[in-house]
Amino acid sequence: MKKLGLGVLGLGEGRSIISAGVNSPLWSVARLCDLSEELGKARCAEFGLDPKVYASSLETMLADPAVDVVGIYTPDHLHADHVIQTLKAGKHVICTKPFLHDLSRAREVLDAQKASGKQVFVGQSSRFFAPFTRQREHFESGAFGDIITVEAYYHADHRWFLKKEWAKNDAFKWLYGCISHPGDLVRWYLPDIEEVMGYSSLSENGRSLGLAHPDTFHFVMKATNGVTARVSGSYSGPVVPLQRDSNMSCILRCANGASQGDYYDLRYAWKIGSQSVVETFEDQDAHYFRFGGHSHHAGEYQNYIEYFARSITEGKTPKPDAREGIVTVALMQAMEESTQIGRPVKIKEVLGRFGLTDLMS
Ligand SMILES: NC(=O)c1ccc[n+]([C@@H]2O[C@H](COP(=O)([O-])OP(=O)(O)OC[C@H]3O[C@@H](n4cnc5c(N)ncnc54)[C@H](O)[C@@H]3O)[C@@H](O)[C@H]2O)c1
């Protein structure tokens, strides 16, 4: 299989996909682009790439025939622009979460994809983290039976992130940036969420650091088949010690059993009948966490770029694709509106306002 040429736009968290690309037999890292030349050159040096690989503009990167796919890791509110530009240049897209920061350009993104005939893959990294991947495969085996309810949360002390200028921008919202993880995990199991209701608040910790929008969230939601789910997140305060909590978890309660995927400890626990098992993927720690600490996601990205490469070669639509990604953005928008009006909001109504009802079955 011919290696795919990867261009990386945005070299903060983009560092993780560079690491994924240089370590994958399916990819070759062709170009790196960032507004900061200093960062671009530093990343070239870090990964042993020729400094000429650095491009100061997306246009330059897109003009390079060696680039087949662009991985987009720029601030959330720039994703729509960068996805559309990349598709118009005839390249495939990997876009990190949140796919879009609102729905205003969703139709334009879909039209650009259609016109290009290229693939768009939304980098919902949590799906590609071993405990959650294993939980999904185990669920798909049918052993657990029908879902009774799903609970997912992502809590983290992200005050360090608020040092970034764009985090104080009015367009920056933790609801889209972080709730997109547990929101997507719930939609993985319950794609047809019909309606959502919730509360949010901005803590004094977040406000004093310049955050403009809420940092604390609790939501309940209902799928069209009547199954209910819960999603929570809190981002400007300390978290419970890791021995007691995973920070990100997904719990499935089903007719014949229950399972829980956990972020920290790379742990997966499940129970069916009298069988009760805790599995660990701790031996894969070095695959997932390559730069010290647990704040980068190189392992998840390596798993997803290899999945995406296979999708391209086999002509299959990757999941989540642009359509699925946009409905997840609509779910987040419905969540946001619900916190503002104090009532449940239907996803279909939100999609309808942007001429997108065809995305919901
Ligand atoms: N688990 C995950 O999937 C995960 C984890 C972390 C971050 N992210 C996402 O990655 C994105 C970037 O976050 P980050 O933490 O790296 O932010 P960051 O601010 O550290 O990095 C963004 C980079 O983009 C560059 N940039 C901005 N505009 C540009 C442009 N027009 N052209 C070229 N470069 C440009 C900036 O110079 C900066 O280096 C966000 O959307 C975030 O939600 C995803």
mmCIF file of C-alpha atoms and ligand atoms in Angstrom:
data_model
loop_
_atom_site.group_PDB
_atom_site.id
_atom_site.type_symbol
_atom_site.label_atom_id
_atom_site.label_comp_id
_atom_site.label_asym_id
_atom_site.label_seq_id
_atom_site.Cartn_x
_atom_site.Cartn_y
_atom_site.Cartn_z
ATOM 1 C CA MET A 1 0.000 0.000 0.000
ATOM 2 C CA LYS A 2 1.414 3.402 -1.028
ATOM 3 C CA LYS A 3 2.031 5.659 1.954
ATOM 4 C CA LEU A 4 -0.348 8.612 2.245
ATOM 5 C CA GLY A 5 1.222 12.062 2.491
ATOM 6 C CA LEU A 6 0.168 13.899 5.647
ATOM 7 C CA GLY A 7 0.096 17.672 6.058
ATOM 8 C CA VAL A 8 -0.431 18.953 9.606
ATOM 9 C CA LEU A 9 -2.038 22.341 10.227
ATOM 10 C CA GLY A 10 -1.581 23.745 13.754
ATOM 11 C CA LEU A 11 1.381 22.342 15.656
ATOM 12 C CA GLY A 12 0.278 22.527 19.328
ATOM 13 C CA GLU A 13 -1.778 19.349 19.727
ATOM 14 C CA GLY A 14 -0.763 18.761 16.087
ATOM 15 C CA ARG A 15 2.435 17.404 17.675
ATOM 16 C CA SER A 16 0.511 14.206 18.436
ATOM 17 C CA ILE A 17 -0.456 13.511 14.825
ATOM 18 C CA ILE A 18 3.103 14.229 13.663
ATOM 19 C CA SER A 19 4.285 11.561 16.096
ATOM 20 C CA ALA A 20 1.529 9.245 14.849
ATOM 21 C CA GLY A 21 2.502 9.885 11.215
ATOM 22 C CA VAL A 22 6.256 9.385 11.597
ATOM 23 C CA ASN A 23 5.662 6.120 13.492
ATOM 24 C CA SER A 24 3.110 4.667 11.084
ATOM 25 C CA PRO A 25 3.962 2.377 8.146
ATOM 26 C CA LEU A 26 0.899 3.784 6.333
ATOM 27 C CA TRP A 27 1.847 7.475 6.401
ATOM 28 C CA SER A 28 4.630 9.828 5.507
ATOM 29 C CA VAL A 29 4.675 13.303 7.049
ATOM 30 C CA ALA A 30 4.977 15.607 4.038
ATOM 31 C CA ARG A 31 4.343 19.115 5.421
ATOM 32 C CA LEU A 32 3.906 20.996 8.710
ATOM 33 C CA CYS A 33 2.174 24.365 8.855
ATOM 34 C CA ASP A 34 1.737 26.902 11.629
ATOM 35 C CA LEU A 35 1.616 30.689 11.816
ATOM 36 C CA SER A 36 4.593 30.440 14.139
ATOM 37 C CA GLU A 37 7.735 29.703 12.149
ATOM 38 C CA GLU A 38 9.622 29.130 15.389
ATOM 39 C CA LEU A 39 7.196 26.357 16.381
ATOM 40 C CA GLY A 40 7.262 24.937 12.846
ATOM 41 C CA LYS A 41 11.053 24.684 12.840
ATOM 42 C CA ALA A 42 11.042 23.275 16.392
ATOM 43 C CA ARG A 43 8.612 20.518 15.383
ATOM 44 C CA CYS A 44 10.719 19.684 12.299
ATOM 45 C CA ALA A 45 13.764 19.333 14.560
ATOM 46 C CA GLU A 46 11.836 17.327 17.187
ATOM 47 C CA PHE A 47 10.739 14.725 14.632
ATOM 48 C CA GLY A 48 13.879 14.713 12.467
ATOM 49 C CA LEU A 49 12.099 16.292 9.471
ATOM 50 C CA ASP A 50 13.795 18.496 6.874
ATOM 51 C CA PRO A 51 13.184 22.159 7.901
ATOM 52 C CA LYS A 52 11.916 22.738 4.315
ATOM 53 C CA VAL A 53 8.861 20.669 5.286
ATOM 54 C CA TYR A 54 7.640 23.741 7.221
ATOM 55 C CA ALA A 55 5.079 25.937 5.423
ATOM 56 C CA SER A 56 3.985 29.293 6.806
ATOM 57 C CA SER A 57 0.545 29.199 5.172
ATOM 58 C CA LEU A 58 -2.159 26.647 4.490
ATOM 59 C CA GLU A 59 -2.135 27.706 0.814
ATOM 60 C CA THR A 60 1.522 26.679 0.466
ATOM 61 C CA MET A 61 0.847 23.337 2.123
ATOM 62 C CA LEU A 62 -2.210 22.700 -0.062
ATOM 63 C CA ALA A 63 -0.230 23.437 -3.234
ATOM 64 C CA ASP A 64 2.171 20.576 -2.441
ATOM 65 C CA PRO A 65 1.256 17.422 -4.441
ATOM 66 C CA ALA A 66 2.982 15.303 -1.753
ATOM 67 C CA VAL A 67 0.114 16.157 0.619
ATOM 68 C CA ASP A 68 -2.868 13.782 0.247
ATOM 69 C CA VAL A 69 -4.537 14.486 3.588
ATOM 70 C CA VAL A 70 -4.492 17.511 5.904
ATOM 71 C CA GLY A 71 -4.865 17.037 9.668
ATOM 72 C CA ILE A 72 -6.439 20.198 11.135
ATOM 73 C CA TYR A 73 -5.442 21.155 14.702
ATOM 74 C CA THR A 74 -6.057 24.896 14.719
ATOM 75 C CA PRO A 75 -8.277 26.735 17.271
ATOM 76 C CA ASP A 76 -11.905 25.510 17.189
ATOM 77 C CA HIS A 77 -13.424 28.588 15.511
ATOM 78 C CA LEU A 78 -11.064 28.218 12.505
ATOM 79 C CA HIS A 79 -11.971 24.604 11.664
ATOM 80 C CA ALA A 80 -14.810 25.415 9.220
ATOM 81 C CA ASP A 81 -12.570 27.688 7.145
ATOM 82 C CA HIS A 82 -9.674 25.245 7.139
ATOM 83 C CA VAL A 83 -11.838 22.212 6.292
ATOM 84 C CA ILE A 84 -13.474 24.046 3.358
ATOM 85 C CA GLN A 85 -10.144 25.365 2.024
ATOM 86 C CA THR A 86 -8.606 21.887 2.212
ATOM 87 C CA LEU A 87 -11.512 20.216 0.414
ATOM 88 C CA LYS A 88 -11.475 22.889 -2.298
ATOM 89 C CA ALA A 89 -7.809 22.034 -2.892
ATOM 90 C CA GLY A 90 -8.830 18.395 -3.479
ATOM 91 C CA LYS A 91 -7.324 16.893 -0.315
ATOM 92 C CA HIS A 92 -8.863 14.556 2.261
ATOM 93 C CA VAL A 93 -9.470 15.991 5.752
ATOM 94 C CA ILE A 94 -8.864 14.851 9.297
ATOM 95 C CA CYS A 95 -10.333 17.487 11.621
ATOM 96 C CA THR A 96 -9.898 17.320 15.373
ATOM 97 C CA LYS A 97 -12.860 17.778 17.698
ATOM 98 C CA PRO A 98 -14.941 19.886 17.978
ATOM 99 C CA PHE A 99 -15.509 19.463 14.250
ATOM 100 C CA LEU A 100 -17.144 22.930 14.079
ATOM 101 C CA HIS A 101 -17.699 25.516 16.808
ATOM 102 C CA ASP A 102 -21.242 26.238 15.560
ATOM 103 C CA LEU A 103 -23.520 25.206 12.687
ATOM 104 C CA SER A 104 -23.361 28.392 10.621
ATOM 105 C CA ARG A 105 -21.093 26.870 7.946
ATOM 106 C CA ALA A 106 -22.142 23.219 8.249
ATOM 107 C CA ARG A 107 -24.001 23.135 4.914
ATOM 108 C CA GLU A 108 -21.040 24.819 3.193
ATOM 109 C CA VAL A 109 -18.752 22.093 4.597
ATOM 110 C CA LEU A 110 -21.051 19.343 3.275
ATOM 111 C CA ASP A 111 -21.279 21.029 -0.138
ATOM 112 C CA ALA A 112 -17.486 21.412 -0.316
ATOM 113 C CA GLN A 113 -17.052 17.736 0.524
ATOM 114 C CA LYS A 114 -19.570 16.675 -2.111
ATOM 115 C CA ALA A 115 -17.909 18.816 -4.774
ATOM 116 C CA SER A 116 -14.444 17.478 -3.882
ATOM 117 C CA GLY A 117 -15.340 13.781 -3.684
ATOM 118 C CA LYS A 118 -12.841 13.565 -0.798
ATOM 119 C CA GLN A 119 -13.253 11.992 2.644
ATOM 120 C CA VAL A 120 -13.693 13.904 5.897
ATOM 121 C CA PHE A 121 -12.891 12.148 9.158
ATOM 122 C CA VAL A 122 -13.622 13.776 12.528
ATOM 123 C CA GLY A 123 -10.869 12.986 15.032
ATOM 124 C CA GLN A 124 -12.978 11.954 18.020
ATOM 125 C CA SER A 125 -9.921 10.577 19.748
ATOM 126 C CA SER A 126 -11.693 8.908 22.692
ATOM 127 C CA ARG A 127 -13.244 6.282 20.399
ATOM 128 C CA PHE A 128 -9.681 5.251 19.524
ATOM 129 C CA PHE A 129 -8.418 4.900 23.128
ATOM 130 C CA ALA A 130 -8.046 1.192 24.017
ATOM 131 C CA PRO A 131 -10.606 0.920 26.886
ATOM 132 C CA PHE A 132 -13.324 2.662 24.847
ATOM 133 C CA THR A 133 -12.497 0.744 21.646
ATOM 134 C CA ARG A 134 -12.630 -2.539 23.600
ATOM 135 C CA GLN A 135 -15.918 -1.507 25.246
ATOM 136 C CA ARG A 136 -17.425 -0.841 21.826
ATOM 137 C CA GLU A 137 -16.226 -4.128 20.307
ATOM 138 C CA HIS A 138 -17.453 -6.020 23.366
ATOM 139 C CA PHE A 139 -20.860 -4.317 23.108
ATOM 140 C CA GLU A 140 -21.040 -5.115 19.385
ATOM 141 C CA SER A 141 -20.518 -8.819 20.172
ATOM 142 C CA GLY A 142 -24.119 -8.736 21.456
ATOM 143 C CA ALA A 143 -23.171 -10.142 24.877
ATOM 144 C CA PHE A 144 -24.698 -7.247 26.790
ATOM 145 C CA GLY A 145 -28.053 -7.108 25.004
ATOM 146 C CA ASP A 146 -30.073 -3.930 24.650
ATOM 147 C CA ILE A 147 -28.906 -0.663 26.187
ATOM 148 C CA ILE A 148 -30.911 0.522 29.193
ATOM 149 C CA THR A 149 -28.926 3.737 29.698
ATOM 150 C CA VAL A 150 -25.538 5.369 28.911
ATOM 151 C CA GLU A 151 -23.534 7.678 31.191
ATOM 152 C CA ALA A 152 -20.417 9.507 30.011
ATOM 153 C CA TYR A 153 -18.377 12.258 31.588
ATOM 154 C CA TYR A 154 -15.149 14.150 31.114
ATOM 155 C CA HIS A 155 -13.825 16.182 34.043
ATOM 156 C CA ALA A 156 -10.397 17.817 34.030
ATOM 157 C CA ASP A 157 -8.541 20.693 35.626
ATOM 158 C CA HIS A 158 -7.942 22.579 32.397
ATOM 159 C CA ARG A 159 -6.989 25.929 33.950
ATOM 160 C CA TRP A 160 -3.569 25.589 32.262
ATOM 161 C CA PHE A 161 -5.336 25.776 28.901
ATOM 162 C CA LEU A 162 -6.670 29.265 29.667
ATOM 163 C CA LYS A 163 -3.153 30.676 29.170
ATOM 164 C CA LYS A 164 -3.826 30.348 25.413
ATOM 165 C CA GLU A 165 -5.091 33.630 23.979
ATOM 166 C CA TRP A 166 -7.816 31.978 21.888
ATOM 167 C CA ALA A 167 -9.287 30.386 25.051
ATOM 168 C CA LYS A 168 -10.340 33.903 26.123
ATOM 169 C CA ASN A 169 -11.877 34.613 22.724
ATOM 170 C CA ASP A 170 -15.675 34.876 22.764
ATOM 171 C CA ALA A 171 -15.866 31.943 20.299
ATOM 172 C CA PHE A 172 -14.134 29.566 22.729
ATOM 173 C CA LYS A 173 -16.517 27.275 24.632
ATOM 174 C CA TRP A 174 -15.683 24.247 26.773
ATOM 175 C CA LEU A 175 -19.100 22.937 25.795
ATOM 176 C CA TYR A 176 -17.823 22.357 22.257
ATOM 177 C CA GLY A 177 -14.154 21.759 23.083
ATOM 178 C CA CYS A 178 -14.591 19.202 25.858
ATOM 179 C CA ILE A 179 -18.204 18.006 26.125
ATOM 180 C CA SER A 180 -17.652 16.854 22.531
ATOM 181 C CA HIS A 181 -15.815 13.827 24.039
ATOM 182 C CA PRO A 182 -18.572 12.386 26.304
ATOM 183 C CA GLY A 183 -21.248 13.724 23.923
ATOM 184 C CA ASP A 184 -19.689 11.747 21.071
ATOM 185 C CA LEU A 185 -19.320 8.619 23.241
ATOM 186 C CA VAL A 186 -23.045 8.752 23.996
ATOM 187 C CA ARG A 187 -23.908 9.277 20.315
ATOM 188 C CA TRP A 188 -21.715 6.305 19.405
ATOM 189 C CA TYR A 189 -24.240 4.125 21.234
ATOM 190 C CA LEU A 190 -27.332 6.288 20.796
ATOM 191 C CA PRO A 191 -26.919 8.038 17.418
ATOM 192 C CA ASP A 192 -30.482 9.300 17.408
ATOM 193 C CA ILE A 193 -30.557 11.619 20.404
ATOM 194 C CA GLU A 194 -33.845 13.457 20.044
ATOM 195 C CA GLU A 195 -33.854 15.958 22.864
ATOM 196 C CA VAL A 196 -31.569 17.302 25.603
ATOM 197 C CA MET A 197 -31.923 19.307 28.808
ATOM 198 C CA GLY A 198 -29.244 20.651 31.120
ATOM 199 C CA TYR A 199 -27.670 23.241 33.353
ATOM 200 C CA SER A 200 -24.320 24.995 33.089
ATOM 201 C CA SER A 201 -22.391 27.552 35.104
ATOM 202 C CA LEU A 202 -19.166 29.535 34.973
ATOM 203 C CA SER A 203 -17.126 28.995 38.146
ATOM 204 C CA GLU A 204 -15.263 31.836 39.839
ATOM 205 C CA ASN A 205 -12.050 29.896 39.049
ATOM 206 C CA GLY A 206 -12.814 30.111 35.319
ATOM 207 C CA ARG A 207 -14.134 33.681 35.375
ATOM 208 C CA SER A 208 -11.067 35.014 37.208
ATOM 209 C CA LEU A 209 -8.844 33.500 34.481
ATOM 210 C CA GLY A 210 -10.753 35.333 31.726
ATOM 211 C CA LEU A 211 -13.085 32.544 30.580
ATOM 212 C CA ALA A 212 -16.169 34.034 28.908
ATOM 213 C CA HIS A 213 -18.480 30.985 28.822
ATOM 214 C CA PRO A 214 -19.490 28.191 31.251
ATOM 215 C CA ASP A 215 -16.989 25.618 32.496
ATOM 216 C CA THR A 216 -19.370 23.262 34.341
ATOM 217 C CA PHE A 217 -22.133 21.152 32.777
ATOM 218 C CA HIS A 218 -24.720 18.483 33.554
ATOM 219 C CA PHE A 219 -27.103 17.173 30.876
ATOM 220 C CA VAL A 220 -29.737 14.488 30.443
ATOM 221 C CA MET A 221 -30.946 13.386 27.014
ATOM 222 C CA LYS A 222 -33.362 11.023 25.323
ATOM 223 C CA ALA A 223 -32.976 9.043 22.111
ATOM 224 C CA THR A 224 -35.822 8.425 19.668
ATOM 225 C CA ASN A 225 -36.076 4.822 20.956
ATOM 226 C CA GLY A 226 -36.820 6.168 24.463
ATOM 227 C CA VAL A 227 -33.398 5.305 25.965
ATOM 228 C CA THR A 228 -32.014 8.059 28.205
ATOM 229 C CA ALA A 229 -28.404 9.159 28.796
ATOM 230 C CA ARG A 230 -26.374 11.521 30.958
ATOM 231 C CA VAL A 231 -23.329 13.684 30.127
ATOM 232 C CA SER A 232 -21.263 15.848 32.504
ATOM 233 C CA GLY A 233 -18.077 17.908 32.524
ATOM 234 C CA SER A 234 -16.249 20.414 34.722
ATOM 235 C CA TYR A 235 -13.023 22.158 33.651
ATOM 236 C CA SER A 236 -11.754 24.843 36.052
ATOM 237 C CA GLY A 237 -11.286 23.025 39.357
ATOM 238 C CA PRO A 238 -9.322 20.188 40.945
ATOM 239 C CA VAL A 239 -10.322 16.625 40.074
ATOM 240 C CA VAL A 240 -10.705 13.613 42.351
ATOM 241 C CA PRO A 241 -7.444 11.579 42.757
ATOM 242 C CA LEU A 242 -6.915 9.200 39.858
ATOM 243 C CA GLN A 243 -7.013 6.134 42.116
ATOM 244 C CA ARG A 244 -10.689 6.949 42.636
ATOM 245 C CA ASP A 245 -11.683 8.437 39.328
ATOM 246 C CA SER A 246 -10.715 8.206 35.668
ATOM 247 C CA ASN A 247 -11.618 11.795 34.622
ATOM 248 C CA MET A 248 -13.239 10.376 31.478
ATOM 249 C CA SER A 249 -15.536 7.369 31.685
ATOM 250 C CA CYS A 250 -18.306 5.786 29.678
ATOM 251 C CA ILE A 251 -20.751 3.432 31.389
ATOM 252 C CA LEU A 252 -23.199 1.193 29.534
ATOM 253 C CA ARG A 253 -26.005 -0.366 31.551
ATOM 254 C CA CYS A 254 -27.617 -3.061 29.426
ATOM 255 C CA ALA A 255 -30.199 -5.840 29.682
ATOM 256 C CA ASN A 256 -27.641 -8.629 30.339
ATOM 257 C CA GLY A 257 -24.680 -6.774 31.799
ATOM 258 C CA ALA A 258 -22.842 -3.513 32.317
ATOM 259 C CA SER A 259 -19.454 -2.104 31.262
ATOM 260 C CA GLN A 260 -17.232 0.881 32.019
ATOM 261 C CA GLY A 261 -14.364 2.267 29.933
ATOM 262 C CA ASP A 262 -11.967 4.523 31.865
ATOM 263 C CA TYR A 263 -9.382 7.017 30.656
ATOM 264 C CA TYR A 264 -6.751 6.879 33.402
ATOM 265 C CA ASP A 265 -5.387 3.452 34.278
ATOM 266 C CA LEU A 266 -6.439 2.468 30.713
ATOM 267 C CA ARG A 267 -9.032 0.290 32.404
ATOM 268 C CA TYR A 268 -12.109 -1.559 31.200
ATOM 269 C CA ALA A 269 -14.478 -3.265 33.638
ATOM 270 C CA TRP A 270 -17.488 -5.383 32.816
ATOM 271 C CA LYS A 271 -20.029 -7.742 34.320
ATOM 272 C CA ILE A 272 -22.272 -10.277 32.590
ATOM 273 C CA GLY A 273 -24.256 -12.674 34.800
ATOM 274 C CA SER A 274 -21.938 -13.855 37.567
ATOM 275 C CA GLN A 275 -18.778 -13.003 35.583
ATOM 276 C CA SER A 276 -17.080 -9.832 36.755
ATOM 277 C CA VAL A 277 -13.819 -8.763 35.060
ATOM 278 C CA VAL A 278 -11.439 -5.791 35.146
ATOM 279 C CA GLU A 279 -9.131 -5.585 32.117
ATOM 280 C CA THR A 280 -6.236 -3.164 31.846
ATOM 281 C CA PHE A 281 -4.363 -1.780 28.865
ATOM 282 C CA GLU A 282 -1.664 -0.194 31.023
ATOM 283 C CA ASP A 283 0.975 -2.030 29.008
ATOM 284 C CA GLN A 284 0.034 0.344 26.139
ATOM 285 C CA ASP A 285 0.781 3.477 28.188
ATOM 286 C CA ALA A 286 3.882 4.272 26.097
ATOM 287 C CA HIS A 287 1.845 4.011 22.871
ATOM 288 C CA TYR A 288 -0.715 6.545 24.106
ATOM 289 C CA PHE A 289 1.394 8.993 26.138
ATOM 290 C CA ARG A 290 4.639 9.835 24.369
ATOM 291 C CA PHE A 291 5.591 13.292 25.637
ATOM 292 C CA GLY A 292 5.311 12.926 29.419
ATOM 293 C CA GLY A 293 2.091 13.570 31.322
ATOM 294 C CA HIS A 294 -1.285 12.606 29.931
ATOM 295 C CA SER A 295 -2.304 15.705 27.976
ATOM 296 C CA HIS A 296 -1.351 14.628 24.439
ATOM 297 C CA HIS A 297 -3.090 11.958 22.405
ATOM 298 C CA ALA A 298 -0.519 10.477 20.019
ATOM 299 C CA GLY A 299 -1.659 6.867 20.509
ATOM 300 C CA GLU A 300 -5.312 7.615 19.791
ATOM 301 C CA TYR A 301 -4.244 9.612 16.726
ATOM 302 C CA GLN A 302 -2.015 6.794 15.488
ATOM 303 C CA ASN A 303 -4.970 4.411 15.828
ATOM 304 C CA TYR A 304 -7.263 6.774 13.969
ATOM 305 C CA ILE A 305 -4.930 7.800 11.139
ATOM 306 C CA GLU A 306 -4.308 4.107 10.400
ATOM 307 C CA TYR A 307 -8.062 3.451 10.469
ATOM 308 C CA PHE A 308 -8.552 6.446 8.150
ATOM 309 C CA ALA A 309 -5.804 5.266 5.764
ATOM 310 C CA ARG A 310 -7.569 1.890 5.473
ATOM 311 C CA SER A 311 -10.919 3.650 4.896
ATOM 312 C CA ILE A 312 -9.409 5.697 2.040
ATOM 313 C CA THR A 313 -7.713 2.714 0.421
ATOM 314 C CA GLU A 314 -10.811 0.540 0.678
ATOM 315 C CA GLY A 315 -13.110 3.380 -0.461
ATOM 316 C CA LYS A 316 -15.112 3.175 2.790
ATOM 317 C CA THR A 317 -16.657 6.113 4.639
ATOM 318 C CA PRO A 318 -14.771 6.650 7.932
ATOM 319 C CA LYS A 319 -16.735 7.093 11.150
ATOM 320 C CA PRO A 320 -17.357 9.674 12.430
ATOM 321 C CA ASP A 321 -17.637 11.442 9.084
ATOM 322 C CA ALA A 322 -18.748 15.030 8.373
ATOM 323 C CA ARG A 323 -22.472 14.218 8.622
ATOM 324 C CA GLU A 324 -22.110 12.466 11.968
ATOM 325 C CA GLY A 325 -19.756 15.178 13.217
ATOM 326 C CA ILE A 326 -22.259 17.905 12.331
ATOM 327 C CA VAL A 327 -25.087 16.167 14.226
ATOM 328 C CA THR A 328 -22.789 16.009 17.275
ATOM 329 C CA VAL A 329 -22.246 19.774 16.912
ATOM 330 C CA ALA A 330 -26.054 20.149 16.721
ATOM 331 C CA LEU A 331 -26.340 18.140 19.946
ATOM 332 C CA MET A 332 -23.909 20.536 21.627
ATOM 333 C CA GLN A 333 -25.799 23.529 20.287
ATOM 334 C CA ALA A 334 -29.057 22.051 21.651
ATOM 335 C CA MET A 335 -27.312 21.534 25.009
ATOM 336 C CA GLU A 336 -26.203 25.161 25.021
ATOM 337 C CA GLU A 337 -29.680 26.460 24.119
ATOM 338 C CA SER A 338 -31.273 24.294 26.801
ATOM 339 C CA THR A 339 -29.031 25.841 29.473
ATOM 340 C CA GLN A 340 -30.044 29.296 28.230
ATOM 341 C CA ILE A 341 -33.828 28.806 28.070
ATOM 342 C CA GLY A 342 -34.213 26.304 30.929
ATOM 343 C CA ARG A 343 -36.167 23.796 28.851
ATOM 344 C CA PRO A 344 -35.450 20.665 26.765
ATOM 345 C CA VAL A 345 -34.349 21.355 23.160
ATOM 346 C CA LYS A 346 -34.902 19.037 20.197
ATOM 347 C CA ILE A 347 -31.877 18.357 17.990
ATOM 348 C CA LYS A 348 -34.076 18.298 14.887
ATOM 349 C CA GLU A 349 -35.282 21.861 15.565
ATOM 350 C CA VAL A 350 -31.690 23.072 15.830
ATOM 351 C CA LEU A 351 -30.730 21.302 12.597
ATOM 352 C CA GLY A 352 -33.859 22.699 10.929
ATOM 353 C CA ARG A 353 -32.779 26.293 11.556
ATOM 354 C CA PHE A 354 -29.661 25.623 9.495
ATOM 355 C CA GLY A 355 -31.401 23.636 6.726
ATOM 356 C CA LEU A 356 -29.814 20.408 7.992
ATOM 357 C CA THR A 357 -32.783 18.187 8.942
ATOM 358 C CA ASP A 358 -31.775 15.693 6.230
ATOM 359 C CA LEU A 359 -28.833 14.724 8.489
ATOM 360 C CA MET A 360 -31.153 13.144 11.047
ATOM 361 C CA SER A 361 -32.827 9.879 10.187
HETATM 362 N N1 LIG B 1 -8.231 14.829 22.254
HETATM 363 C C1 LIG B 1 -8.172 15.617 21.221
HETATM 364 O O1 LIG B 1 -8.589 15.221 20.162
HETATM 365 C C2 LIG B 1 -7.619 17.021 21.357
HETATM 366 C C3 LIG B 1 -6.741 17.349 22.399
HETATM 367 C C4 LIG B 1 -6.228 18.641 22.456
HETATM 368 C C5 LIG B 1 -6.602 19.596 21.522
HETATM 369 N N2 LIG B 1 -7.477 19.246 20.529
HETATM 370 C C6 LIG B 1 -7.931 20.250 19.540
HETATM 371 O O2 LIG B 1 -6.825 20.715 18.783
HETATM 372 C C7 LIG B 1 -7.076 22.069 18.360
HETATM 373 C C8 LIG B 1 -5.866 22.924 18.712
HETATM 374 O O3 LIG B 1 -5.726 22.954 20.115
HETATM 375 P P1 LIG B 1 -4.277 23.221 20.758
HETATM 376 O O4 LIG B 1 -4.388 22.897 22.191
HETATM 377 O O5 LIG B 1 -3.214 22.577 19.962
HETATM 378 O O6 LIG B 1 -4.175 24.811 20.570
HETATM 379 P P2 LIG B 1 -2.828 25.637 20.414
HETATM 380 O O7 LIG B 1 -3.238 27.067 20.535
HETATM 381 O O8 LIG B 1 -1.771 25.113 21.312
HETATM 382 O O9 LIG B 1 -2.337 25.322 18.920
HETATM 383 C C9 LIG B 1 -2.975 25.821 17.793
HETATM 384 C C10 LIG B 1 -1.903 26.180 16.776
HETATM 385 O O10 LIG B 1 -2.562 26.586 15.568
HETATM 386 C C11 LIG B 1 -1.777 27.635 14.998
HETATM 387 N N3 LIG B 1 -2.615 28.403 14.078
HETATM 388 C C12 LIG B 1 -3.658 29.227 14.378
HETATM 389 N N4 LIG B 1 -4.202 29.723 13.255
HETATM 390 C C13 LIG B 1 -3.511 29.221 12.218
HETATM 391 C C14 LIG B 1 -3.578 29.364 10.815
HETATM 392 N N5 LIG B 1 -4.511 30.148 10.241
HETATM 393 N N6 LIG B 1 -2.682 28.711 10.048
HETATM 394 C C15 LIG B 1 -1.738 27.937 10.608
HETATM 395 N N7 LIG B 1 -1.611 27.747 11.958
HETATM 396 C C16 LIG B 1 -2.488 28.386 12.739
HETATM 397 C C17 LIG B 1 -1.295 28.448 16.183
HETATM 398 O O11 LIG B 1 -0.146 29.211 15.861
HETATM 399 C C18 LIG B 1 -1.002 27.343 17.209
HETATM 400 O O12 LIG B 1 0.344 26.922 17.194
HETATM 401 C C19 LIG B 1 -8.371 22.507 19.059
HETATM 402 O O13 LIG B 1 -9.459 22.409 18.176
HETATM 403 C C20 LIG B 1 -8.530 21.493 20.189
HETATM 404 O O14 LIG B 1 -9.885 21.271 20.568
HETATM 405 C C21 LIG B 1 -7.963 17.969 20.423
#
